[in-house]
Coordinates of C-alpha atoms in Angstrom, one line a residue:
Chain Z
M20 CA -12.3 -34.6 89.3
S21 CA -11.6 -32.4 86.6
S22 CA -10.2 -28.9 86.0
Q23 CA -10.1 -26.6 83.2
S24 CA -7.3 -24.1 81.4
C25 CA -7.8 -22.2 78.0
V26 CA -5.7 -20.5 75.5
T27 CA -7.2 -18.2 72.9
I28 CA -5.4 -18.5 69.4
H29 CA -5.2 -15.7 67.1
K30 CA -1.4 -15.1 66.6
E31 CA 1.5 -17.3 65.9
W32 CA 2.7 -17.0 69.3
D33 CA -0.4 -18.3 70.9
I34 CA 0.7 -21.5 69.5
V35 CA 3.5 -21.5 71.9
A36 CA 1.4 -20.3 74.8
A37 CA -0.7 -23.4 74.4
R38 CA 2.2 -25.7 73.9
Q39 CA 3.6 -24.2 77.1
M40 CA 0.3 -24.6 79.2
G41 CA -0.1 -28.1 77.7
R42 CA 3.2 -29.3 78.6
E43 CA 3.1 -28.2 82.2
I44 CA -0.1 -30.0 82.6
A45 CA 1.1 -33.1 81.1
K46 CA 4.2 -33.1 83.1
Q47 CA 2.3 -32.5 86.4
L48 CA 0.2 -35.6 85.4
G49 CA 3.2 -37.7 85.4
F50 CA 3.5 -38.1 81.5
G51 CA 7.0 -39.3 80.5
T52 CA 9.4 -37.2 78.5
V53 CA 8.3 -38.9 75.0
D54 CA 4.7 -38.5 75.9
Q55 CA 5.0 -34.9 76.9
A56 CA 6.6 -34.3 73.5
R57 CA 3.8 -36.0 71.7
I58 CA 1.1 -34.2 73.5
T59 CA 2.8 -30.9 73.1
T60 CA 3.1 -31.8 69.2
A61 CA -0.4 -32.4 68.9
I62 CA -1.3 -29.1 70.7
S63 CA 1.1 -27.3 68.0
E64 CA -0.9 -29.0 65.2
L65 CA -4.3 -28.2 66.6
A66 CA -3.5 -24.7 67.5
R67 CA -1.8 -24.3 64.1
N68 CA -4.8 -25.2 62.0
I69 CA -6.8 -22.7 64.0
Y70 CA -4.4 -20.1 63.1
L71 CA -4.0 -21.1 59.6
Y72 CA -7.4 -22.0 58.5
A73 CA -9.9 -20.4 61.0
G74 CA -8.0 -17.2 62.2
E75 CA -9.4 -17.7 65.7
G76 CA -10.2 -20.2 68.2
K77 CA -9.6 -21.8 71.6
V78 CA -7.6 -24.4 72.9
Y79 CA -9.0 -25.7 76.2
F80 CA -7.1 -28.5 78.4
E81 CA -9.0 -30.6 80.9
V82 CA -7.5 -32.8 83.5
I83 CA -9.0 -36.2 84.1
E84 CA -8.3 -37.8 87.2
S85 CA -10.4 -40.9 88.4
L86 CA -9.6 -43.6 90.7
D87 CA -8.3 -46.0 87.8
K88 CA -6.8 -43.4 85.3
K89 CA -5.2 -40.1 84.8
G90 CA -5.0 -38.3 81.3
I91 CA -5.1 -35.0 79.4
T92 CA -7.9 -34.0 76.9
I93 CA -7.2 -31.2 74.6
V94 CA -10.5 -29.3 73.1
A95 CA -9.7 -27.3 70.0
T96 CA -12.7 -25.0 68.9
D97 CA -13.0 -22.5 66.4
T98 CA -15.7 -20.6 64.3
G99 CA -14.1 -20.8 61.0
P100 CA -15.1 -22.2 57.6
G101 CA -15.5 -25.7 58.8
I102 CA -14.3 -28.8 57.0
K103 CA -16.2 -30.1 54.3
D104 CA -15.0 -33.7 53.8
L105 CA -14.0 -35.0 57.0
S106 CA -12.9 -38.2 55.8
L107 CA -10.4 -36.7 53.1
V108 CA -8.8 -34.5 55.9
M109 CA -8.5 -37.7 58.1
E110 CA -7.0 -39.9 55.3
D111 CA -3.0 -40.4 55.6
G112 CA -1.1 -38.5 53.0
Y113 CA -3.8 -35.8 52.4
T114 CA -2.4 -32.2 53.4
T115 CA -2.6 -28.8 52.4
S116 CA 0.5 -27.6 54.0
G117 CA 2.8 -29.6 51.7
G118 CA 3.4 -32.4 53.7
L119 CA 5.2 -31.0 56.7
G120 CA 2.5 -30.7 59.1
A121 CA 1.4 -33.8 61.0
G122 CA -2.2 -32.9 60.1
L123 CA -5.1 -34.4 61.9
P124 CA -4.3 -38.2 61.3
G125 CA -1.0 -37.2 62.6
V126 CA -2.7 -35.8 66.0
R127 CA -4.8 -39.0 66.0
R128 CA -1.6 -41.1 66.1
L129 CA -0.3 -39.0 68.9
M130 CA -3.0 -39.2 71.1
D131 CA -5.3 -42.2 72.5
E132 CA -8.7 -40.8 71.6
F133 CA -9.8 -38.4 69.0
D134 CA -13.2 -37.0 68.0
I135 CA -14.0 -34.4 65.5
E136 CA -17.0 -32.4 64.7
S137 CA -17.3 -29.9 61.9
E138 CA -20.3 -27.9 60.2
T139 CA -19.4 -25.9 57.0
G140 CA -19.7 -22.2 57.7
K141 CA -19.8 -22.6 61.6
G142 CA -16.5 -24.4 62.7
T143 CA -14.7 -27.4 63.9
K144 CA -14.5 -29.1 67.4
I145 CA -11.7 -31.7 67.8
V146 CA -11.7 -33.4 71.4
T147 CA -8.6 -35.4 71.9
T148 CA -7.3 -37.3 75.1
K149 CA -4.1 -38.9 76.2
W150 CA -3.9 -41.4 79.1
V151 CA -0.9 -41.6 81.3
R152 CA 0.5 -45.1 81.1
Chain J
M14 CA 8.9 -56.7 79.1
G15 CA 7.9 -55.3 75.7
T16 CA 9.9 -55.1 72.8
N17 CA 10.3 -51.4 73.5
D18 CA 11.9 -52.4 76.9
L19 CA 13.9 -54.9 75.6
D20 CA 15.4 -52.6 72.9
A21 CA 16.3 -49.9 75.5
R22 CA 17.9 -52.7 77.7
S23 CA 20.2 -53.8 74.8
Y24 CA 20.6 -50.4 73.6
T25 CA 22.1 -49.5 77.0
D26 CA 24.4 -52.5 77.2
L27 CA 25.6 -51.8 73.6
L28 CA 26.3 -48.3 74.3
K29 CA 28.4 -49.2 77.5
G30 CA 30.0 -51.7 75.6
Y31 CA 31.3 -49.2 72.8
I32 CA 32.3 -46.7 75.4
E33 CA 34.7 -49.3 76.8
T34 CA 35.9 -51.1 73.9
R35 CA 35.5 -48.2 71.0
D36 CA 35.6 -50.9 68.5
E37 CA 33.7 -52.3 65.5
R38 CA 32.0 -54.9 66.9
A39 CA 29.9 -52.6 69.1
L40 CA 29.1 -50.4 66.3
Y41 CA 27.9 -53.3 64.5
G42 CA 25.6 -54.2 67.1
A43 CA 24.2 -50.7 66.7
E44 CA 23.5 -51.2 63.2
Q45 CA 21.7 -54.4 64.2
I46 CA 19.8 -52.6 66.8
S47 CA 18.8 -50.0 64.3
K48 CA 17.2 -52.4 62.2
S49 CA 15.5 -54.0 65.0
F50 CA 14.0 -50.2 65.9
I51 CA 12.3 -50.2 62.5
K52 CA 11.0 -53.8 62.7
N53 CA 9.6 -52.9 66.0
N54 CA 8.4 -49.5 64.9
I55 CA 10.3 -47.6 67.3
S56 CA 10.0 -43.9 66.3
P57 CA 13.1 -41.6 66.3
E58 CA 11.8 -39.6 69.4
E59 CA 11.6 -43.1 71.3
I60 CA 15.2 -43.8 70.4
V61 CA 16.4 -40.4 71.4
N62 CA 14.7 -41.2 74.9
M63 CA 16.4 -44.4 75.0
H64 CA 19.5 -42.6 74.7
I65 CA 18.6 -39.9 77.5
Q66 CA 18.0 -43.0 79.7
A67 CA 21.0 -44.8 78.9
L68 CA 23.0 -41.5 79.6
L69 CA 21.5 -41.1 83.0
E70 CA 22.4 -44.7 84.0
I71 CA 25.9 -44.3 82.5
Y72 CA 27.1 -40.9 83.2
P73 CA 24.7 -39.6 85.8
E74 CA 26.7 -36.6 86.8
L75 CA 26.6 -35.3 83.2
T76 CA 22.8 -35.0 83.2
D77 CA 22.4 -31.6 84.0
K78 CA 24.3 -30.3 81.1
I79 CA 23.3 -33.1 78.7
Q80 CA 19.8 -33.7 79.3
P81 CA 18.5 -30.3 78.0
T82 CA 20.3 -30.8 74.9
M83 CA 18.7 -34.5 74.6
N84 CA 15.4 -33.0 75.1
F85 CA 15.7 -30.8 72.5
L86 CA 16.7 -33.3 70.1
L87 CA 14.0 -35.2 71.1
E88 CA 11.6 -32.5 70.1
A89 CA 13.4 -31.9 66.9
M90 CA 12.7 -35.6 65.8
M91 CA 8.9 -35.5 66.4
A92 CA 8.1 -34.4 62.9
Y93 CA 10.4 -37.2 61.7
G94 CA 8.5 -39.6 63.8
L95 CA 5.0 -38.7 62.4
A96 CA 6.5 -38.7 59.0
H97 CA 7.7 -42.1 59.4
Q98 CA 4.4 -43.6 60.7
E99 CA 2.7 -41.9 57.7
Y100 CA 5.4 -43.4 55.4
Q101 CA 4.6 -46.9 56.9
L102 CA 0.8 -46.4 56.6
L103 CA 1.2 -45.3 52.9
R104 CA 3.4 -48.4 52.2
E105 CA 0.6 -50.8 53.7
K106 CA -1.9 -49.0 51.5
Q107 CA 0.4 -49.3 48.4
L108 CA 1.0 -52.8 49.0
R109 CA -2.8 -53.4 49.2
I110 CA -3.4 -51.6 45.8
R111 CA -0.7 -53.6 44.6
S112 CA -2.2 -56.9 45.2
E113 CA -5.5 -55.8 44.2
I114 CA -4.1 -55.0 40.9
E115 CA -2.4 -58.3 40.9
V116 CA -5.9 -59.9 41.2
A117 CA -7.1 -57.6 38.4
A118 CA -4.0 -58.7 36.3
G119 CA -4.8 -62.4 36.8
M120 CA -8.3 -61.9 35.9
Q121 CA -7.3 -59.9 32.7
S122 CA -4.9 -62.8 31.5
M123 CA -7.7 -65.4 32.4
L124 CA -10.4 -63.3 30.3
L125 CA -8.0 -62.9 27.6
Q126 CA -6.0 -66.1 27.1
S127 CA -5.9 -67.3 23.9
E128 CA -4.6 -70.9 23.2
V129 CA -2.2 -71.4 20.5
P130 CA -3.5 -73.8 17.9
K131 CA -1.8 -76.7 17.2
M132 CA -1.2 -77.7 13.6
D133 CA 1.1 -79.7 11.5
E134 CA 2.0 -77.3 8.8
L135 CA 2.5 -74.2 10.9
D136 CA 5.0 -74.0 13.9
I137 CA 3.6 -71.0 16.1
G138 CA 5.6 -69.2 19.1
V139 CA 4.0 -66.5 21.0
I140 CA 5.3 -64.3 23.9
S141 CA 3.6 -61.3 25.4
V142 CA 4.9 -59.5 28.3
P143 CA 3.4 -56.6 30.2
A144 CA 5.7 -53.7 31.0
N145 CA 3.5 -53.2 34.2
Q146 CA 1.2 -55.6 35.9
M147 CA -1.6 -55.1 33.1
N148 CA -0.9 -55.8 29.8
G149 CA -2.1 -53.3 26.9
D150 CA -1.0 -55.5 24.3
Y151 CA -3.6 -58.4 22.9
H152 CA -3.3 -61.4 20.8
H153 CA -5.9 -63.8 19.9
F154 CA -5.9 -67.2 17.9
V155 CA -9.1 -68.6 16.4
K156 CA -9.1 -72.1 14.4
G157 CA -12.0 -72.2 12.4
K158 CA -14.0 -75.6 11.6
D159 CA -12.3 -75.7 8.1
G160 CA -9.1 -75.6 9.5
T161 CA -8.4 -71.9 8.8
I162 CA -6.6 -69.8 11.7
S163 CA -7.4 -66.3 12.4
I164 CA -4.6 -64.3 14.3
A165 CA -5.2 -61.0 15.7
I166 CA -2.4 -58.8 17.3
A167 CA -3.5 -55.3 18.9
D168 CA -1.9 -52.6 21.0
I169 CA -3.9 -50.0 22.9
I170 CA -2.2 -46.5 22.7
G171 CA -2.2 -45.6 26.3
K172 CA -1.1 -47.9 29.0
G173 CA -1.9 -49.7 32.3
I174 CA -5.5 -50.3 33.6
P175 CA -7.7 -48.2 31.3
A176 CA -5.8 -50.1 28.2
A177 CA -6.4 -53.4 29.8
L178 CA -9.9 -52.9 30.4
S179 CA -10.5 -51.8 26.6
M180 CA -9.0 -55.2 25.5
S181 CA -11.5 -57.0 27.2
M182 CA -14.2 -55.2 25.1
I183 CA -12.3 -56.0 21.8
K184 CA -12.0 -59.4 22.8
Y185 CA -15.9 -60.1 23.4
A186 CA -16.5 -58.2 20.3
M187 CA -14.2 -60.4 18.3
D188 CA -15.9 -63.4 19.8
S189 CA -19.4 -62.3 18.7
F190 CA -18.2 -62.3 14.8
P191 CA -19.4 -65.3 13.0
E192 CA -16.2 -67.5 12.8
N193 CA -14.2 -67.2 9.8
E194 CA -17.0 -66.0 7.4
M195 CA -15.4 -62.5 7.3
S196 CA -12.8 -61.2 5.5
T197 CA -9.9 -59.6 7.6
N198 CA -10.8 -56.2 6.4
T199 CA -14.5 -56.4 7.3
I200 CA -13.7 -57.6 10.8
L201 CA -11.4 -54.4 11.1
A202 CA -14.3 -52.3 10.1
S203 CA -16.5 -53.9 12.3
L204 CA -14.1 -53.6 15.3
N205 CA -13.5 -50.1 14.4
R206 CA -17.2 -49.2 14.8
V207 CA -17.2 -51.1 18.3
V208 CA -14.1 -48.9 19.4
E209 CA -15.6 -45.5 18.2
R210 CA -18.6 -46.1 19.8
N211 CA -17.4 -47.4 23.0
V212 CA -13.8 -46.2 23.9
D213 CA -13.0 -42.7 25.1
P214 CA -11.7 -40.5 22.2
S215 CA -8.3 -40.2 23.5
M216 CA -7.9 -44.0 23.2
F217 CA -6.8 -45.7 19.9
I218 CA -6.1 -49.1 19.1
T219 CA -4.2 -50.5 16.5
M220 CA -4.7 -54.1 15.1
F221 CA -3.1 -56.5 12.7
Y222 CA -5.7 -59.1 11.6
A223 CA -4.7 -62.0 9.7
Q224 CA -6.0 -65.4 8.4
Y225 CA -4.2 -68.5 7.2
N226 CA -5.8 -71.2 4.9
P227 CA -3.6 -74.4 5.2
D228 CA -5.3 -75.9 2.3
T229 CA -4.1 -73.2 -0.2
G230 CA -1.3 -71.8 1.9
K231 CA -3.0 -68.3 1.3
F232 CA -2.2 -65.7 4.1
Y233 CA -4.7 -62.8 4.3
Y234 CA -4.1 -59.8 6.2
S235 CA -5.2 -56.2 7.1
S236 CA -3.8 -53.5 9.3
A237 CA -5.3 -50.6 11.4
G238 CA -2.4 -48.5 11.8
H239 CA -0.5 -51.4 13.4
E240 CA 3.4 -51.8 13.7
P241 CA 4.2 -53.8 10.3
G242 CA 5.3 -57.1 10.9
F243 CA 7.7 -59.0 8.6
F244 CA 7.7 -61.8 6.3
Y245 CA 10.5 -64.0 5.5
S246 CA 10.8 -65.6 2.3
D247 CA 13.0 -68.9 2.4
K248 CA 13.3 -68.9 -1.5
T249 CA 15.1 -65.4 -1.7
K250 CA 16.3 -65.8 1.9
S251 CA 15.2 -62.1 2.6
F252 CA 12.9 -60.3 5.1
K253 CA 10.0 -57.9 3.7
E254 CA 7.9 -55.7 5.7
F255 CA 4.0 -56.3 5.5
E256 CA 2.8 -53.4 3.4
A257 CA -0.7 -52.7 5.2
K258 CA -2.1 -49.4 5.5
G259 CA -5.1 -48.5 7.3
L260 CA -6.4 -45.9 10.1
V261 CA -6.2 -46.9 13.8
L262 CA -9.3 -48.1 15.3
G263 CA -11.7 -45.7 16.8
V264 CA -11.0 -42.4 15.1
N265 CA -14.0 -42.4 12.5
P266 CA -16.8 -44.8 12.2
D267 CA -16.7 -44.9 8.4
T268 CA -13.1 -46.2 8.0
T269 CA -12.7 -49.0 5.6
Y270 CA -9.8 -51.4 5.5
M271 CA -8.0 -53.3 2.6
Q272 CA -7.1 -56.9 2.6
S273 CA -4.0 -58.2 1.2
E274 CA -2.8 -61.6 0.4
L275 CA 0.4 -63.7 0.1
D276 CA 1.3 -67.1 -0.6
I277 CA 3.4 -69.0 2.1
E278 CA 5.6 -71.7 1.3
K279 CA 7.6 -74.3 3.2
G280 CA 10.6 -72.6 5.1
D281 CA 8.8 -69.0 5.0
M282 CA 8.2 -67.2 8.2
V283 CA 5.7 -64.5 9.2
I284 CA 6.6 -62.1 12.3
L285 CA 4.0 -60.2 14.0
L286 CA 4.8 -57.6 16.7
T287 CA 3.8 -54.7 18.9
D288 CA 5.8 -51.4 19.0
G289 CA 7.0 -52.8 22.4
V290 CA 9.5 -54.7 20.5
T291 CA 10.8 -52.4 17.8
E292 CA 10.8 -49.4 20.3
C293 CA 13.3 -51.2 22.8
R294 CA 15.8 -48.9 24.1
K295 CA 19.5 -49.0 24.9
G296 CA 19.8 -46.1 27.3
D297 CA 17.9 -43.4 25.5
V298 CA 18.4 -44.7 22.1
F299 CA 15.8 -46.4 20.1
I300 CA 16.9 -49.6 18.3
E301 CA 16.6 -50.0 14.7
R302 CA 13.9 -52.2 13.3
D303 CA 16.6 -54.0 11.3
E304 CA 18.1 -55.1 14.7
V305 CA 15.2 -56.9 15.5
L306 CA 15.5 -58.6 12.4
E307 CA 19.3 -59.4 13.2
V308 CA 18.2 -61.1 16.5
I309 CA 15.5 -63.1 14.8
K310 CA 17.9 -64.2 12.1
T311 CA 20.5 -65.5 14.8
Y312 CA 17.7 -67.9 16.0
M313 CA 15.7 -68.5 13.1
H314 CA 16.9 -72.3 12.7
L315 CA 15.2 -72.8 16.2
P316 CA 11.5 -73.9 16.8
A317 CA 9.2 -70.8 16.7
Q318 CA 8.6 -70.7 20.4
D319 CA 12.2 -70.9 21.2
I320 CA 13.0 -67.9 18.9
V321 CA 10.3 -65.6 20.5
N322 CA 11.9 -66.7 23.9
H323 CA 15.4 -65.8 22.7
V324 CA 14.3 -62.6 21.0
Y325 CA 12.5 -61.3 24.1
R326 CA 15.5 -62.4 26.5
Y327 CA 17.8 -60.5 24.1
F328 CA 15.8 -57.1 24.4
E329 CA 15.0 -57.8 28.1
K330 CA 18.6 -57.8 28.8
I331 CA 19.7 -54.9 26.5
Q332 CA 16.9 -52.7 28.4
N333 CA 18.4 -53.7 31.9
F334 CA 15.2 -56.1 32.6
Q335 CA 12.9 -52.8 32.8
L336 CA 10.6 -53.2 29.8
R337 CA 9.3 -49.8 28.8
D338 CA 6.2 -50.9 27.0
D339 CA 4.4 -54.0 26.7
F340 CA 6.2 -56.5 24.2
T341 CA 4.3 -58.9 22.1
L342 CA 6.0 -61.2 19.5
I343 CA 4.6 -63.8 17.5
I344 CA 6.2 -66.0 14.9
L345 CA 4.5 -68.4 12.6
K346 CA 6.8 -71.0 10.6
K347 CA 5.8 -73.0 7.8
V348 CA 7.5 -76.3 8.4
V349 CA 5.4 -78.6 5.9

């Protein structure tokens, strides 16, 4: 069973809306306080990337509930400039924000599964999942 | 129980203990557990969470008021946690790079090693210590079939790995020259062409090249912009700087060099060095070249290897054991 919710990001306050929606879903799924904070931080990071580099995009949430596991999947999509060198942005220590953002490697560490597709000039799609332990 | 649960349990116990006793022993326990957190990779947000859980257990009645503040603190710790993880990953990466450089340095010293020739009339001492892992100084001894020994001492202007890599090239160029058939100035002229052709224009090499013929007692030498060494005459009990002028290697392919010669007698001493010796610093002040001589004078009654070791130890100490430049010192003492 899965259900979907969505937040459109085009101004900074939309980041807060995305955080709030994600945290609510995580809480309902039974994530602990620390994992809730991790999921929310990952959402912030993805939404802020859209806001800063793509200008506009969407953050979707999918709830995954099967017999043996439950989790939340965050999908961040944008139609921005895309990322030219994926291995560079996935490298620890690489940053365009002066080292204060968690960056995509941070998101990957906060979550359990992480996938990214990007095409220059077309946009970026990131899909990341965290399972309830 | 995982280490995380174990730490959480002892955190709660320690906190309880401290609330009861308020003594230093419990605080010492907190210090210990803090180290255990780091060892077990426990992030700041997890520690805050442990504190929340401990509070719930110890003061359940305070929960309503305190818990929101703790949740707030937990959120405030998130970026720290991520930065800490990144720091650890970068540290591992740095260790990996370090060990790779160590392998390279080991290979360099194997490639460039030069055995000090043993001979009855000349007592030779050598020390060469890199400031970082790879040495940008180079020295080389060759003993010819006729008993002549050739000595090269060189310094690459520029440090670290690029300098070290260029050194290997110099060594192989020198190896390809016919042994002892060339004069010191033609060797420098040939090396100059090799360097000019093969090395980046921003990199220069200084070199002092000498040959000693034990049969005649003649010492021939040429310099390519190298830090001048010293000659000690036992007869006059005085030190003299080698006068050798020449352009550094690699500037102009047509540079020529001069050869000078000197008679060496029993008790005389030849001191060859790189600027890592003469440019030692005490704090921000460079030492005087005379200071090097003073230190050598103190130990010159000892065997050559002991002299160079003592001089190195002296300068290592005045620089707080942090060399700023590669340090190479060669001393030849005529004993017979």
